[in-house]
PDB file of C-alpha atoms in Angstrom:
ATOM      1  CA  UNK A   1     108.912  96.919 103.149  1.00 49.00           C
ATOM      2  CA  UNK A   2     107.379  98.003 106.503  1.00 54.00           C
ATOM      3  CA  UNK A   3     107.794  95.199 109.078  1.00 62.00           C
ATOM      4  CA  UNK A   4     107.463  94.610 113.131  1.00 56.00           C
ATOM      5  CA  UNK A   5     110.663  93.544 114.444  1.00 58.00           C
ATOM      6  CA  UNK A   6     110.145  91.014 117.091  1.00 62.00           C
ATOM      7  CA  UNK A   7     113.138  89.488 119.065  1.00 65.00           C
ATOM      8  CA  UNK A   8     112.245  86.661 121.512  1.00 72.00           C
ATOM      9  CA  UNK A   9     108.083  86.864 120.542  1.00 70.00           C
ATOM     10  CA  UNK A  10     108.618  90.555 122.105  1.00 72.00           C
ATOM     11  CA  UNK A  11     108.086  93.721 119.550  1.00 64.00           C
ATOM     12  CA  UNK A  12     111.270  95.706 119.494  1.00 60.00           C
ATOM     13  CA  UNK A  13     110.320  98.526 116.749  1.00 68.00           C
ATOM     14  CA  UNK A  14     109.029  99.280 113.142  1.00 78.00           C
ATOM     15  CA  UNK A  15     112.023  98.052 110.287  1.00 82.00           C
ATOM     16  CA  UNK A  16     111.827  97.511 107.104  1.00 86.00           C
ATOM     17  CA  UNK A  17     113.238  94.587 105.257  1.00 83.00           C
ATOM     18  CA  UNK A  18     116.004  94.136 102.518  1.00 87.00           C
ATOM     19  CA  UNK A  19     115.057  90.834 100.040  1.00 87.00           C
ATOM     20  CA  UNK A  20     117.439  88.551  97.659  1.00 88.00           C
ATOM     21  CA  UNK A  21     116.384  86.856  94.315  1.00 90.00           C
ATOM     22  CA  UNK A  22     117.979  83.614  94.068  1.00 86.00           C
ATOM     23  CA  UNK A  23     119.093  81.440  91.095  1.00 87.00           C
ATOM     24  CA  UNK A  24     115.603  79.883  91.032  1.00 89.00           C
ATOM     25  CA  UNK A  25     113.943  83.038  90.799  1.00 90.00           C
ATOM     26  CA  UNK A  26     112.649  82.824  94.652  1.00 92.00           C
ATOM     27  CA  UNK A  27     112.680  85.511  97.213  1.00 91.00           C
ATOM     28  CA  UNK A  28     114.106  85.289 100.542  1.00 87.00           C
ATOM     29  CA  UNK A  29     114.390  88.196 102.905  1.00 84.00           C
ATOM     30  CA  UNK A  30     117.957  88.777 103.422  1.00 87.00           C
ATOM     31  CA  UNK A  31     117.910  91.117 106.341  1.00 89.00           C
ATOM     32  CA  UNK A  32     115.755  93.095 108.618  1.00 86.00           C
ATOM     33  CA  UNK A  33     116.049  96.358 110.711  1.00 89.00           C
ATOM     34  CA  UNK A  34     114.086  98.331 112.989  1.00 87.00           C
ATOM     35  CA  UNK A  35     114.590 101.601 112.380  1.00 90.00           C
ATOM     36  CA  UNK A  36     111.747 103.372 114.234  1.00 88.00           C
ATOM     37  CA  UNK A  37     108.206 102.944 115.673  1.00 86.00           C
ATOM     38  CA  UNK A  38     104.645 103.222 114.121  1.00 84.00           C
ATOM     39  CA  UNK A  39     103.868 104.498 110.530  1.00 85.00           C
ATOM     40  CA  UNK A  40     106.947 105.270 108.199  1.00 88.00           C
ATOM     41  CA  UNK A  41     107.332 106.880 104.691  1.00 91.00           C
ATOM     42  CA  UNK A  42     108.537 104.239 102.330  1.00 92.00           C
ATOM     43  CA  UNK A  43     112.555 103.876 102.405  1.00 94.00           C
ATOM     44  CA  UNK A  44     114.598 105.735  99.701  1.00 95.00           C
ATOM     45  CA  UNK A  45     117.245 103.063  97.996  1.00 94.00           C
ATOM     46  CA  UNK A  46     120.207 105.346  96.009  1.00 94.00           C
ATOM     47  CA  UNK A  47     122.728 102.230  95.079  1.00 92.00           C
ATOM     48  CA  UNK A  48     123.494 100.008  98.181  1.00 93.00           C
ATOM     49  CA  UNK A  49     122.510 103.026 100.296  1.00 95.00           C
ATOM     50  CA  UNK A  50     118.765 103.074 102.111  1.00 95.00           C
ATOM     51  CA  UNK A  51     117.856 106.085 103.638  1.00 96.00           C
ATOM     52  CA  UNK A  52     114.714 105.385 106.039  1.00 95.00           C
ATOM     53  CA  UNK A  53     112.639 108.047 108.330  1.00 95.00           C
ATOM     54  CA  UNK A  54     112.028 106.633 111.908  1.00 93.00           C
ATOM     55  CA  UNK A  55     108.226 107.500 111.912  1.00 92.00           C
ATOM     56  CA  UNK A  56     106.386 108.684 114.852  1.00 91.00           C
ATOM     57  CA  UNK A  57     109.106 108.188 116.902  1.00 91.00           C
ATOM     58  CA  UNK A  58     111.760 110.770 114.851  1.00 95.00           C
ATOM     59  CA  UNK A  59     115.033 110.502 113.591  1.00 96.00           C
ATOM     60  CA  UNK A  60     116.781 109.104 109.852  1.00 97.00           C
ATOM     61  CA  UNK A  61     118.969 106.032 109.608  1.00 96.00           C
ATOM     62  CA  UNK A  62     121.307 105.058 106.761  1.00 96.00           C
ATOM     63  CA  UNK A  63     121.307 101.688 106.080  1.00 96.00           C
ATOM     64  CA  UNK A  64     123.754  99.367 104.116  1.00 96.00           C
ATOM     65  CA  UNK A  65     121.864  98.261 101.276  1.00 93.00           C
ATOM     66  CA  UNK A  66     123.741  94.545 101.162  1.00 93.00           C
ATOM     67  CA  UNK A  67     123.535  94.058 104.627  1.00 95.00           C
ATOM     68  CA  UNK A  68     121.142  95.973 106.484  1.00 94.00           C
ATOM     69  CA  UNK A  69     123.738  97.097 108.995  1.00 97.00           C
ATOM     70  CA  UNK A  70     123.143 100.938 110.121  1.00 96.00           C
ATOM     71  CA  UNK A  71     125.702 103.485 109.089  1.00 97.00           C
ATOM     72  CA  UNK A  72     124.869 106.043 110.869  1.00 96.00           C
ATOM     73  CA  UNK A  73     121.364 107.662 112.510  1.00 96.00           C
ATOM     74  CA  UNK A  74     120.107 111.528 113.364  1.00 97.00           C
ATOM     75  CA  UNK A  75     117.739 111.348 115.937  1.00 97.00           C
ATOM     76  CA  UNK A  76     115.265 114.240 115.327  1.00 97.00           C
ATOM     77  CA  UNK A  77     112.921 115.820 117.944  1.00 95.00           C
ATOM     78  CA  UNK A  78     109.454 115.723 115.627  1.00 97.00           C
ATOM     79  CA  UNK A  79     108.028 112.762 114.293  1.00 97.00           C
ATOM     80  CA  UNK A  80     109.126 112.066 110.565  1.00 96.00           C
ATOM     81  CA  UNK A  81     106.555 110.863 108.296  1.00 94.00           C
ATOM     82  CA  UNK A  82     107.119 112.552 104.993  1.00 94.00           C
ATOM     83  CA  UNK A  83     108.742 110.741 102.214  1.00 95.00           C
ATOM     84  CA  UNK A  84     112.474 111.800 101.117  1.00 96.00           C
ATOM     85  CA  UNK A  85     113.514 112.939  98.413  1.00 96.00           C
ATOM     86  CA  UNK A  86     117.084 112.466  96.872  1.00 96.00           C
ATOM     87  CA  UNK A  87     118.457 115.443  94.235  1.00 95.00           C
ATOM     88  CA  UNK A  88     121.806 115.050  92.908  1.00 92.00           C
ATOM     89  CA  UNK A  89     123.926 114.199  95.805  1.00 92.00           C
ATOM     90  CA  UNK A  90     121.986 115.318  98.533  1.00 96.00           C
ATOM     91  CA  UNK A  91     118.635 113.558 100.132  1.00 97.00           C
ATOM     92  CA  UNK A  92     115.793 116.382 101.147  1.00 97.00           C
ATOM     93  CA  UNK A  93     113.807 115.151 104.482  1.00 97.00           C
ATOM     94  CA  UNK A  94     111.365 117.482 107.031  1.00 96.00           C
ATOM     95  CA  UNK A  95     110.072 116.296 110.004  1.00 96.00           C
ATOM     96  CA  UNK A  96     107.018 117.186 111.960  1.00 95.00           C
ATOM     97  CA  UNK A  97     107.881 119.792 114.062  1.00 96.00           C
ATOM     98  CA  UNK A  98     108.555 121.914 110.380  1.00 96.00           C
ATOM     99  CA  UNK A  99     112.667 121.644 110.252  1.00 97.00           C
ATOM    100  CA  UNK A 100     113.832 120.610 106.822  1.00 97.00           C
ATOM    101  CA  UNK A 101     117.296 119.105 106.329  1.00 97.00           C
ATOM    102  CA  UNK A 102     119.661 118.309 103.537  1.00 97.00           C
ATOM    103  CA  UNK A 103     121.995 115.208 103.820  1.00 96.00           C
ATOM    104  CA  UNK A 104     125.146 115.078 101.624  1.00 90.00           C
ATOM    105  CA  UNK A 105     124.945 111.257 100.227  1.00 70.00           C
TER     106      UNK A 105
END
């Protein structure tokens, strides 16, 4: 889900948070991770992969799905806003400034 990410009452960037289920049923948010600024397309989760759009301020991080931990990022020089898409084994993402990409998962 979208979040602020505040460290020391200060806002740091736009994340979105991973959550557990635990044994009683409850939820607890396991991690989170800013991974832009301002409005974002909702994440894309393939396995215990999440593929997230940095929003206004550009750029695509993949995300361990267990741990929230960043695998890797492409900054991008437009804004990306648009959902992702994932076919087969490659994710489909544009940005604003009308560049489409293909990422091999």
């Amino acid at each position: 889900s979208h979040v602020f990410d505040r460290r020391g009452g200060k806002k740091i960037g736009d994340g979105i948070q991973g959550f557990t289920i635990n044994r009683h049923c409850g939820i607890a948010r396991r991690w989170l991770t800013s991974v832009g600024e301002g409005q974002m397309p909702p994440p894309l989760v393939l396995g215990d992969l999440v593929f997230a759009a940095g929003g206004e301020t550009g750029g695509y991080t993949m995300l361990n799905g267990r741990t929230g931990k960043p695998l890797w990022r492409f900054p991008t020089a437009a804004a990306t806003l648009a959902p992702s898409i994932a076919a087969g084994t490659r994710i489909f993402a544009g940005d604003f400034g009308g560049t489409m990409r293909a990422f091999a998962r």
